[in-house]
Coordinates of C-alpha atoms in Angstrom, one line a residue:
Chain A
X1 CA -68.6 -3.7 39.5
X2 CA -69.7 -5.5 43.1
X3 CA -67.1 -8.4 41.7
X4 CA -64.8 -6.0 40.8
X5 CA -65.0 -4.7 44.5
X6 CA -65.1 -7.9 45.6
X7 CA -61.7 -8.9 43.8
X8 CA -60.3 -6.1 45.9
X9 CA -60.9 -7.1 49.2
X10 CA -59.6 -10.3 48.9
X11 CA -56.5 -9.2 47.5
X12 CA -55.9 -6.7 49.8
X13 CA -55.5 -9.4 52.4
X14 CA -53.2 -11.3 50.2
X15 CA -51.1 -8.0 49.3
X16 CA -51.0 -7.1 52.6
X17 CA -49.2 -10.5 53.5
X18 CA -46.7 -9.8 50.2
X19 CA -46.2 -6.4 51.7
X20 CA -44.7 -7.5 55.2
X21 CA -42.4 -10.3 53.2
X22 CA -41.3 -7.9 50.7
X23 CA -40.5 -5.2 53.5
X24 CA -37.8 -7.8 54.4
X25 CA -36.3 -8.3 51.3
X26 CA -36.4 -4.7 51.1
X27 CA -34.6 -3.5 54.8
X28 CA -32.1 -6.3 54.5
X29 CA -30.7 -5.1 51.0
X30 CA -30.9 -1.2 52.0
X31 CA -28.5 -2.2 54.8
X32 CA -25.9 -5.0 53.6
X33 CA -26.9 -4.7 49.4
X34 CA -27.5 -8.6 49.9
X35 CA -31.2 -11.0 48.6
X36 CA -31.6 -12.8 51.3
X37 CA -33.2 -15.9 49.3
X38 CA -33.7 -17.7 53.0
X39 CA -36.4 -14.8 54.0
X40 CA -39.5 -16.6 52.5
X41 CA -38.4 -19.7 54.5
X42 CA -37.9 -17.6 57.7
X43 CA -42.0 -17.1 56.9
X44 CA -42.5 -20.5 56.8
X45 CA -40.6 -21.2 60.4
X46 CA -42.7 -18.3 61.7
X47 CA -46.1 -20.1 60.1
X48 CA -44.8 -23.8 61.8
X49 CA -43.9 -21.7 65.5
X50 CA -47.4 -20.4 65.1
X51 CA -49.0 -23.8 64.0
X52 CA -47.0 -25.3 67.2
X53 CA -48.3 -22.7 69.2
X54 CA -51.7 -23.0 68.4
X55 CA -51.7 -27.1 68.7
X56 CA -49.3 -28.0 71.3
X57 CA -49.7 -24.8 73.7
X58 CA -53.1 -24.6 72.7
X59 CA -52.9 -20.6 72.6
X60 CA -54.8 -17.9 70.6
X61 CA -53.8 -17.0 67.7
X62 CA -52.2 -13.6 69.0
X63 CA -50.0 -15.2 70.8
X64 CA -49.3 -17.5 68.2
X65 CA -48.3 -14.3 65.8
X66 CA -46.3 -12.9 68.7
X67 CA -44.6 -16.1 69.7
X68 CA -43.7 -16.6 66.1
X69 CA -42.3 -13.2 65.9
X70 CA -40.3 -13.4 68.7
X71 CA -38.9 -16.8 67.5
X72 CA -37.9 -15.9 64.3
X73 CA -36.3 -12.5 65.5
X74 CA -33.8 -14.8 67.2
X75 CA -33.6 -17.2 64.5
X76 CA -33.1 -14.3 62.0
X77 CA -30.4 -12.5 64.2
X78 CA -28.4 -15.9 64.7
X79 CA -29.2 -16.8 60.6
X80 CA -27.3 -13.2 60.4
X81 CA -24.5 -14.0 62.3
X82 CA -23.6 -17.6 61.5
X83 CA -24.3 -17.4 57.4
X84 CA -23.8 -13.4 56.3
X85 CA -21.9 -11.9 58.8
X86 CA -18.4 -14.1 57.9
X87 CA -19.3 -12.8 54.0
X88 CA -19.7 -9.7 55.0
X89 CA -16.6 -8.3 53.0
X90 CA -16.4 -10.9 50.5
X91 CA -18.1 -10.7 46.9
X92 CA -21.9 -10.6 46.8
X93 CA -22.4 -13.2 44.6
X94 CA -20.5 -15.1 47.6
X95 CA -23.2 -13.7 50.1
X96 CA -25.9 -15.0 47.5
X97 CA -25.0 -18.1 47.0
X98 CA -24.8 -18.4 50.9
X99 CA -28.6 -17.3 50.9
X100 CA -29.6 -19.9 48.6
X101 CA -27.6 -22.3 50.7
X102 CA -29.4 -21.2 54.1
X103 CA -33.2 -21.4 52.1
X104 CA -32.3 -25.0 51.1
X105 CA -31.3 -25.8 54.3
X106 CA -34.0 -24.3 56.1
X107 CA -36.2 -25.7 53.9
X108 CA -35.1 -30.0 53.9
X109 CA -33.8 -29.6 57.2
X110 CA -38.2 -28.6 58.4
X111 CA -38.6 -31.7 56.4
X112 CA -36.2 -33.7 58.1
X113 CA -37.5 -32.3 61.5
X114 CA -41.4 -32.8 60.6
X115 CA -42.1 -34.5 57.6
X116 CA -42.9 -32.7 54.2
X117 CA -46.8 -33.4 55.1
X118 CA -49.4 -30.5 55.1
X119 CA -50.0 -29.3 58.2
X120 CA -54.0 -27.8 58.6
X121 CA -54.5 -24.7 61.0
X122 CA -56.8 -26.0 63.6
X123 CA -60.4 -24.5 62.7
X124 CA -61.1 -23.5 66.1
X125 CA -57.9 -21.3 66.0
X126 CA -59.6 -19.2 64.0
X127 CA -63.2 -19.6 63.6
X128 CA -64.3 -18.0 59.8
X129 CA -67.1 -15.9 59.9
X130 CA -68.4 -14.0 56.9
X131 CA -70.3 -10.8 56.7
X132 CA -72.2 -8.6 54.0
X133 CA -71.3 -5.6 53.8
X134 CA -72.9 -3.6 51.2
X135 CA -73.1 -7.0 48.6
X136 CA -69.6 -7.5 49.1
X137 CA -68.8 -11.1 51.5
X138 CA -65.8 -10.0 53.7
X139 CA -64.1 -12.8 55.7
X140 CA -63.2 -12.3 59.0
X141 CA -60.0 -13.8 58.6
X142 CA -59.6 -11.0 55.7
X143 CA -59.7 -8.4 58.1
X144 CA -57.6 -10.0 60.7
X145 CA -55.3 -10.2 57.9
X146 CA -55.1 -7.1 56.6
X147 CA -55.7 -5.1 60.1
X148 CA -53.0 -7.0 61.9
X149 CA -50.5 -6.5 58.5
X150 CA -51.2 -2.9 58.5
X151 CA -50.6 -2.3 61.8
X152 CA -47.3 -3.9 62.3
X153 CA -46.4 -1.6 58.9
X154 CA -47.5 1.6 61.0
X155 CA -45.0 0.3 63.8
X156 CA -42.5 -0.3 61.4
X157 CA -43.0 3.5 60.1
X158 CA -42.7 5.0 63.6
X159 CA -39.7 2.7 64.2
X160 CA -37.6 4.1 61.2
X161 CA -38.9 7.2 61.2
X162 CA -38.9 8.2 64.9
X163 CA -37.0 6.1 66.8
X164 CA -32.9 6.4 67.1
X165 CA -32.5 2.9 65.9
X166 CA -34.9 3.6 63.0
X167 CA -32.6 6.1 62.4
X168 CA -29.4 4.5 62.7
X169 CA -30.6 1.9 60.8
X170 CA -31.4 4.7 57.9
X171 CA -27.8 5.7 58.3
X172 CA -25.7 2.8 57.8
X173 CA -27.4 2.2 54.9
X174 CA -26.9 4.9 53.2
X175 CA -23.0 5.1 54.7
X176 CA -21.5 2.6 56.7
X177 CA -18.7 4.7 57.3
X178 CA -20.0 7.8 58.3
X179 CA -22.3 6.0 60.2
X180 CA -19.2 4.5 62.5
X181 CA -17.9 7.5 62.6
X182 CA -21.2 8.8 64.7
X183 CA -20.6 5.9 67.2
X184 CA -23.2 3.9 65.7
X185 CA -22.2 0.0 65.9
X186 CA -22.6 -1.1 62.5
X187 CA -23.1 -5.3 63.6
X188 CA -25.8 -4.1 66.2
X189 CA -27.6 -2.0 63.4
X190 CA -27.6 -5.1 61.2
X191 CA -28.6 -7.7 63.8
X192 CA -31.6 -5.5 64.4
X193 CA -32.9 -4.9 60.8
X194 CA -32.8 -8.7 60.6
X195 CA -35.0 -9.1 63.9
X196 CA -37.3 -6.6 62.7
X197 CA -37.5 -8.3 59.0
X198 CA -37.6 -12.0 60.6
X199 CA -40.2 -10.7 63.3
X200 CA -42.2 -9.2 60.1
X201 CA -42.1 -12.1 57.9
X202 CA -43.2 -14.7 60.7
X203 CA -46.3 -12.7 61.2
X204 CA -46.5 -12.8 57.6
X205 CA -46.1 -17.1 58.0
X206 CA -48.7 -17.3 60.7
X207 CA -51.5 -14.8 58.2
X208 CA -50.7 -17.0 55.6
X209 CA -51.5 -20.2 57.6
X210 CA -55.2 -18.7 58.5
X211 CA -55.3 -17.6 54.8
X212 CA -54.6 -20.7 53.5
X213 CA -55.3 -22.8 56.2
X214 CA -52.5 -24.6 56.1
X215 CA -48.7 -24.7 56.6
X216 CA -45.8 -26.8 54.9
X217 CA -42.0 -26.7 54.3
X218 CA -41.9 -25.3 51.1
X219 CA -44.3 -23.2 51.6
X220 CA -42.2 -20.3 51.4
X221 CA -40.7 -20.7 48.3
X222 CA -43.8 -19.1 46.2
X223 CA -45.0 -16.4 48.4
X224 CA -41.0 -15.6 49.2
X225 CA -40.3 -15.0 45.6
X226 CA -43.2 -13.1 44.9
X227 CA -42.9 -10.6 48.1
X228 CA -39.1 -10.5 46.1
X229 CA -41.0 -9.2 42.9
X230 CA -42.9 -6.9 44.8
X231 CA -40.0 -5.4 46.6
X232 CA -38.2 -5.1 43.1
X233 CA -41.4 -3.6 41.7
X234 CA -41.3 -0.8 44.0
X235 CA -37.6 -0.2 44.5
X236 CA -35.6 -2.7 46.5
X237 CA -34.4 -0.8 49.4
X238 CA -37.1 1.8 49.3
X239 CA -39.4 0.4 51.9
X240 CA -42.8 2.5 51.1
X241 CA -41.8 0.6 47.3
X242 CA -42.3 -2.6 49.0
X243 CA -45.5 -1.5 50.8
X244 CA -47.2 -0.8 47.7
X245 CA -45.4 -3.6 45.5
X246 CA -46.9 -5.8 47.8
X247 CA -50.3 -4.9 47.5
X248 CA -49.9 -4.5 43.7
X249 CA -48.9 -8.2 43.4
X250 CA -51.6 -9.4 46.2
X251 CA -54.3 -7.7 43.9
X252 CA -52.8 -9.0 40.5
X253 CA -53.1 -12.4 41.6
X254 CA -56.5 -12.2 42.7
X255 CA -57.4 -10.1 39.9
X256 CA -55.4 -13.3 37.5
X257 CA -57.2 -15.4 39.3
X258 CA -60.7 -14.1 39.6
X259 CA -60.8 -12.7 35.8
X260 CA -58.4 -15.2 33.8
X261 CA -57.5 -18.1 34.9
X262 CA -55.6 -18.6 38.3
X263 CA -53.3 -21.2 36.3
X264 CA -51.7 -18.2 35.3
X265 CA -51.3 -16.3 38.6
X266 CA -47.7 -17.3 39.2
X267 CA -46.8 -16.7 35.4
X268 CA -47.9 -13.3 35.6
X269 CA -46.5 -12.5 39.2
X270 CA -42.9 -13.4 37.5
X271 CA -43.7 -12.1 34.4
X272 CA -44.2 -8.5 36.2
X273 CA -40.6 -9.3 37.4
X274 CA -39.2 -9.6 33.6
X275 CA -41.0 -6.5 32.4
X276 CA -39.9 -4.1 35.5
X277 CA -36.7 -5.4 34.8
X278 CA -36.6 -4.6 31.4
X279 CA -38.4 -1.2 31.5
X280 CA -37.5 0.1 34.8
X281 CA -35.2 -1.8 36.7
X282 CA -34.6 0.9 39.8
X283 CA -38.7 -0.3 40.7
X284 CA -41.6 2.0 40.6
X285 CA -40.1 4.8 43.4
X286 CA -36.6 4.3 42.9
X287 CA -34.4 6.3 40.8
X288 CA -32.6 5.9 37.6
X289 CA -29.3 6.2 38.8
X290 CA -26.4 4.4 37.0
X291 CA -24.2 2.2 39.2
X292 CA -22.5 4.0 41.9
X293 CA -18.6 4.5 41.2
Chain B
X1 CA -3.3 15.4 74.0
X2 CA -2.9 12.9 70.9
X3 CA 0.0 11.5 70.2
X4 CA 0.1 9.1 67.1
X5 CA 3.8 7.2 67.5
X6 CA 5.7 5.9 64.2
X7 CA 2.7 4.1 62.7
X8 CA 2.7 2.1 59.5
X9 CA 0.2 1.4 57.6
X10 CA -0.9 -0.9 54.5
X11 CA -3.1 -1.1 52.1
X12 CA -2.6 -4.5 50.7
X13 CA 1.0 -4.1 49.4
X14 CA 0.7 -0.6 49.5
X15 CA 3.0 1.0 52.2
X16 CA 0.5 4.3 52.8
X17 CA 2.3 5.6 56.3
X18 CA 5.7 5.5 57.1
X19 CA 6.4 5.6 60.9
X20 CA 4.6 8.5 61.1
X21 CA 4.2 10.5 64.0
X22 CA 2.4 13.7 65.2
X23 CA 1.4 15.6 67.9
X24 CA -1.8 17.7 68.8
X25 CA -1.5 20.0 71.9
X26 CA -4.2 20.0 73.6
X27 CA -6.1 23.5 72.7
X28 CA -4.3 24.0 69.8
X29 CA -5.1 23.7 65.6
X30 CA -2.6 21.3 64.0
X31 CA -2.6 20.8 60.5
X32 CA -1.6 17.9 58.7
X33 CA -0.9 19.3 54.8
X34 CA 0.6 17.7 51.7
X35 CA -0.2 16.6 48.1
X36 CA -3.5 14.4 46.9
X37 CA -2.7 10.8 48.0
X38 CA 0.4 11.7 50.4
X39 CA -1.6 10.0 53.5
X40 CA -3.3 12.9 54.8
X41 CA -7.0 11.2 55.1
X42 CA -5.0 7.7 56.1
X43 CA -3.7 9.2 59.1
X44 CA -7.1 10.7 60.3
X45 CA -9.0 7.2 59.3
X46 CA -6.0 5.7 61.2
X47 CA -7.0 7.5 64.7
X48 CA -11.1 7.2 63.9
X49 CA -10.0 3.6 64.2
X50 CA -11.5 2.7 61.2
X51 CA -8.0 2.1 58.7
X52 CA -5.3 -0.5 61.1
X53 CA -1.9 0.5 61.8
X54 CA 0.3 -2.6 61.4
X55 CA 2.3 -1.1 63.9
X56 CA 2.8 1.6 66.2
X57 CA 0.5 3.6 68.5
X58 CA -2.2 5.9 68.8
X59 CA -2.4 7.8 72.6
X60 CA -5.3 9.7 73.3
X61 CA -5.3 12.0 76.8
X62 CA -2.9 9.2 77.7
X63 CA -4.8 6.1 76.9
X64 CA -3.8 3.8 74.1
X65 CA -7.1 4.3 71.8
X66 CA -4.7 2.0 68.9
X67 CA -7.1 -1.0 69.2
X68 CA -10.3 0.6 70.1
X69 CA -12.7 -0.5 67.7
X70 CA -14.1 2.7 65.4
X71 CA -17.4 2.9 67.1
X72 CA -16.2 3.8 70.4
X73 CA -13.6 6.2 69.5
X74 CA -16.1 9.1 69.0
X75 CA -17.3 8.3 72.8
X76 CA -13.7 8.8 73.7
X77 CA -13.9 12.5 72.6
X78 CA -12.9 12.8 68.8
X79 CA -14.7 13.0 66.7
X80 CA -14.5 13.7 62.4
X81 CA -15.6 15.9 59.6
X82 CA -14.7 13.2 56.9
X83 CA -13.8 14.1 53.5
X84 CA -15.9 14.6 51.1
X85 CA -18.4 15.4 54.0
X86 CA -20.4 12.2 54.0
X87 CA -23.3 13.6 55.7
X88 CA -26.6 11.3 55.4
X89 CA -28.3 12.9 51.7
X90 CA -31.7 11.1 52.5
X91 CA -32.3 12.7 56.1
X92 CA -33.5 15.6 57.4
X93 CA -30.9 18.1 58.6
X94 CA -32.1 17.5 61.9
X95 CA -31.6 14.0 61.6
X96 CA -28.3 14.2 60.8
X97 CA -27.2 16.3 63.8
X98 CA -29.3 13.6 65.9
X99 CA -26.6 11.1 64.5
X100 CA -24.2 13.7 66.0
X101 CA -25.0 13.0 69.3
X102 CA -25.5 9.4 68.7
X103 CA -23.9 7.8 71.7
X104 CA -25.2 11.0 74.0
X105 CA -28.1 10.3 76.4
X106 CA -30.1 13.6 77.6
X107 CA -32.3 14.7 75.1
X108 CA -32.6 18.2 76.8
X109 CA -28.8 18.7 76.5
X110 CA -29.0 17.3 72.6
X111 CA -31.7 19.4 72.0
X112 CA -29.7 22.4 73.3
X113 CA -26.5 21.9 71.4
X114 CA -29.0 21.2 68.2
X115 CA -30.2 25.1 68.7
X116 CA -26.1 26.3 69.6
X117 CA -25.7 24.4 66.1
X118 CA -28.0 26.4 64.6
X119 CA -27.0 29.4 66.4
X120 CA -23.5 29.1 64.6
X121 CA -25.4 28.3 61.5
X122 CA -28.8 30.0 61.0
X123 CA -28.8 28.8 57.6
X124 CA -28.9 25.4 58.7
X125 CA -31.7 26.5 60.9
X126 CA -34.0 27.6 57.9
X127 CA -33.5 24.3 56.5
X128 CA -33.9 22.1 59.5
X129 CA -36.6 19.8 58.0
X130 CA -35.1 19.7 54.4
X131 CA -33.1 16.6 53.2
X132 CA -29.6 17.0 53.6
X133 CA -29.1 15.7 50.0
X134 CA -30.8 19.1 48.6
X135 CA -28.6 21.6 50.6
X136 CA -25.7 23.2 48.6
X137 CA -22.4 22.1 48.8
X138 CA -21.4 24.5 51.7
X139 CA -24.6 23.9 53.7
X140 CA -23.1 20.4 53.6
X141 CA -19.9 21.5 55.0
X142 CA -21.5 23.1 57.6
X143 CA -24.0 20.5 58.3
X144 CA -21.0 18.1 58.7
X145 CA -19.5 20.7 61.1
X146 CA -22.2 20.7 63.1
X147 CA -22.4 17.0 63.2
X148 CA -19.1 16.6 64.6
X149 CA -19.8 19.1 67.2
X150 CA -23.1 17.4 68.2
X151 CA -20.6 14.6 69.8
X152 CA -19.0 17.0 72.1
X153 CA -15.9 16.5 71.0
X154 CA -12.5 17.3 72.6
X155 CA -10.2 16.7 69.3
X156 CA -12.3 17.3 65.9
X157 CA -10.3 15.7 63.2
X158 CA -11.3 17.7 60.0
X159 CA -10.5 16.6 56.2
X160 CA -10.5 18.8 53.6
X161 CA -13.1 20.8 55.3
X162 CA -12.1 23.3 51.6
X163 CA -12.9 21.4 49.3
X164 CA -14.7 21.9 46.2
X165 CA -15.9 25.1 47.9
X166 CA -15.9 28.8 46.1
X167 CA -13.4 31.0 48.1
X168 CA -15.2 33.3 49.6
X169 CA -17.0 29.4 51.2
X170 CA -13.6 28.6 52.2
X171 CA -13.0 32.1 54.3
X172 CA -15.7 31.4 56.1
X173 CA -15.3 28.1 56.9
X174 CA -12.1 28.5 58.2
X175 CA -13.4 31.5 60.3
X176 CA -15.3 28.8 61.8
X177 CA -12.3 26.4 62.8
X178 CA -10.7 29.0 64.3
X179 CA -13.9 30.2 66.5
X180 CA -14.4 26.1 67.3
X181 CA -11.1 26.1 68.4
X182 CA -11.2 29.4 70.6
X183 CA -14.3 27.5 72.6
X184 CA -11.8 25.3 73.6
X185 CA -12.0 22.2 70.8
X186 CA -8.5 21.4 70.0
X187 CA -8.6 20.6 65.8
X188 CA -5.9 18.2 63.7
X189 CA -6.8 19.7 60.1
X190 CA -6.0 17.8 57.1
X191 CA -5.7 20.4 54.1
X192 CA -4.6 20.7 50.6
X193 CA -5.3 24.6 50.9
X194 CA -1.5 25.0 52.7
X195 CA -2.0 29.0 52.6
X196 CA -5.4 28.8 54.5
X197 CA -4.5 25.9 56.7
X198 CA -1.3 27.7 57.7
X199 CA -2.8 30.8 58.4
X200 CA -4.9 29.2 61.1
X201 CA -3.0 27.0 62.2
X202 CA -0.2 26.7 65.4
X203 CA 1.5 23.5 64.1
X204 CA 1.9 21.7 60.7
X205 CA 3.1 18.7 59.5
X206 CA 3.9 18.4 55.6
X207 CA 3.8 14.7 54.6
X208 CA 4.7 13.3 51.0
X209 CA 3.8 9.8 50.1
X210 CA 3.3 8.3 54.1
X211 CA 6.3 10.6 55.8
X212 CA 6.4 13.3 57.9
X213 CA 8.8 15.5 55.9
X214 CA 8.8 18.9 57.6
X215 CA 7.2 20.0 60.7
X216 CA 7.5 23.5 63.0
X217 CA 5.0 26.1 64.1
X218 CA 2.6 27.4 61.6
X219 CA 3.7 30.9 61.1
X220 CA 7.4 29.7 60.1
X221 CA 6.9 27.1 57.6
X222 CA 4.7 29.4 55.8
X223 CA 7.3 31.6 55.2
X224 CA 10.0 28.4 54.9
X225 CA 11.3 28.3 50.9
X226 CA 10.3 24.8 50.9
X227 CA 6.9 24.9 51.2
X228 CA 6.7 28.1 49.4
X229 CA 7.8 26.4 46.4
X230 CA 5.8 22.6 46.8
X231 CA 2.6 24.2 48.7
X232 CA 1.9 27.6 48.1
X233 CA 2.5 28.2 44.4
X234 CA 5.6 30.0 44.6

């Protein structure tokens, strides 16, 4: 049972990290129905601005997350703008493709820049400390983790909830039309969902580098695709689906890996993918509606 | 107060409107009525801004509004009760009057016009916090009323405010354009109910597949032979 227990706080932390990636997957296709495949490696330039931060500027690892969100809003808006927004009417398989094109690019083009080495998180960025708490061994960079992922979700609630660009950005997904016809500017709405989701996923980049410990060029593709999972497990485009998909797949993994055999772990994160597919493909929340004529 | 001068427009290969033209009054209710695909909702998507005219011009309270991306026409004072009313399903009713007054400032003078909304609409009222997706078909009429009136709106461009509504719906409905109008919002009505639209109305235009066929004040065409035969059943 205390291992049991034990298997859930670590995979919390990890789910909570799935949760903010999948969140973008999510928000992205609510509002322009596209996968943006390049999202995971918008993490992983939000994990290297952090890693940068932290070594060159020698700051704490706050700043770090912050300076990695505020990088990758940009680079998300400008991602936006130079790759989708010229598809924007065309087919989506067209807008797709492009995605796949912008991850592989993102991806050899780090490479190029820095070398495909492992980068390690300096250890006096973040100093681990364990505690016992009740039998259970919980890490402070667990908590950081998960407190810091849960509060930027909390934000993200009051922002669409609350906030008239939350709400615009609710309208123009469900109708770009009616939404211009309220004088909301559909390319504005857009550019700030993907500075929000960039913004998210690079403080998802920078967690995963203390969770890990260390960052790399590809190391978005993995995490990326199963934050995608998550966000099609709980509805893609219904954003508390992602929240809980997230967590779902963080505590799967840890669960694969704790109680089977953590060979496994990315088999069964992608073979959740094939069975929601085949059972119910609207995701746990969303809907069985047929296509929309 | 709008005048919309011999535009034509496409769709693809499509010729939808003919150099049409029209003109609202300013104060007055114009409607715009005419068969199922004769260019009725074209013409009102053409002055939203959000359908092109390939040529041709749109004049708003004397400024060309032809170009003006569709965003900003609302802030230019029109705004539109689309067809099919289009309000948002998954917000609140609230919400979707917020979206009203998108591009308005003073959340006093929102909230205000939010209760005058309600005033006009109690029903709306009761279900204030309810998604807009649950409320029946006339709520949603009324909820898209009440949108468009949330932007303060000197021309409300309504179309097919009737539709798929029971009758006695309709009556009331049309009750209300005329009592929007009396506060002084001047109203271009796009209609395939002729009889209602023409009892309300001062002007008309009949269009038929993109042209402006027969026009005159309300009251006469509705007793023209013309229409009686092609509009009103007889």
């Amino acid at each position: 049972m205390l291992e049991f227990a034990q298997q859930i706080v670590n995979g919390l932390s990890l789910g909570a990290i799935y949760a903010l990636i999948a969140l973008g997957y999510t928000m992205v296709y609510g509002i322009i129905k596209l996968i943006n495949f390049a999202h995971g490696d918008i993490m992983m330039v939000g994990a290297l601005v952090g890693y940068f931060s932290l070594t060159l500027l020698g700051t704490n690892i706050f700043v770090a997350m912050l300076a990695a969100m505020i990088a990758c809003a940009v680079f998300g808006v400008l991602i936006e703008k130079i790759a989708y927004r010229p598809l924007r009417n065309s087919t989506r398989i067209a807008a797709l493709i492009t995605a796949i094109g912008v991850s592989l690019f993102l991806e050899y083009f780090t490479i190029f820049l820095f070398g495909p080495a492992q980068k390690v998180f300096p250890e006096t960025a973040f100093p681990i400390k364990a505690y016992a708490v009740g039998g259970l061994s919980i890490l402070n960079k667990d908590v950081f983790v998960f407190v810091s992922a849960v509060v930027l979700m909390l934000i993200l609630q009051y922002i669409i909830k609350w906030t008239k660009t939350g709400k615009a950005m609710r309208a123009v997904s469900l109708d770009r039309e009616a939404a211009v016809l309220m004088g909301i500017s559909v390319d504005k709405t857009i550019s700030i969902t993907f500075a929000i989701c960039s913004a998210l996923a690079a403080a998802a980049g920078v967690m995963l580098g203390v969770y890990y410990n260390t960052v790399n060029p590809l190391m978005g593709i993995i995490p990326g695709l199963k934050a995608f999972v998550a966000a099609v497990l709980g509805g893609i485009g219904i954003i508390p689906g992602a929240m809980v998909g997230g967590f779902v797949m963080g505590l799967l993994e840890t669960m694969v890996s704790g109680y089977g055999n953590s060979l496994y772990r990315d088999a069964v994160a992608f073979g959740v993918l094939i069975f929601i597919l085949l059972i119910k493909p609207s995701g746990i929340f969303g809907e069985d509606t047929g296509e929309k004529v | 107060m709008l005048a919309v001068k011999d535009i034509d427009v496409y769709y693809g290969a499509i010729h939808a409107l003919k150099k049409l033209s029209i003109n609202v009054e300013q104060g007055s209710i114009v409607t715009l009525i005419g068969a199922n695909g004769a260019g009725k909702s074209t013409t009102l998507k053409t002055v939203s801004g959000i359908t092109r005219p390939k040529s041709g011009s749109i004049i708003f309270k004397d400024e060309d509004i032809t170009r003006v991306l569709p965003e900003k026409i609302v802030g230019r004072g029109i705004s539109q009760v689309p067809e099919g009313r289009r309000i948002f399903a998954a917000m609140s009713v609230i919400e979707n009057l917020e979206m009203g007054a998108f591009l308005r400032k003073k959340k006093s003078e929102i909230d205000e016009d939010i209760e005058m909304v309600f005033t006009r609409f109690p029903r709306l009222k009761e279900r204030r916090k309810q998604t807009a997706g649950t409320l029946s078909g006339g709520e949603q009429q009324m909820l898209a009323i009440g949108r468009a009136l949330m932007a303060k709106p000197e021309l409300m461009l309504m179309d097919e405010p009737s539709m798929g509504l029971a009758p006695l719906l309709v009556k009331e409905i049309f009750d209300i354009i005329k009592d929007i109008n009396s506060q002084g919002t001047t109203i271009l009505l796009v209609e395939q109910n002729a009889n209602m639209a023409l009892s309300i109305a001062d002007y008309a235009y009949v269009i038929e597949t993109g042209e402006i066929v027969l026009q005159g004040n309300a009251k006469e065409l509705m007793h023209s032979e013309e229409v009686k035969k092609a509009y009103l059943g007889g």
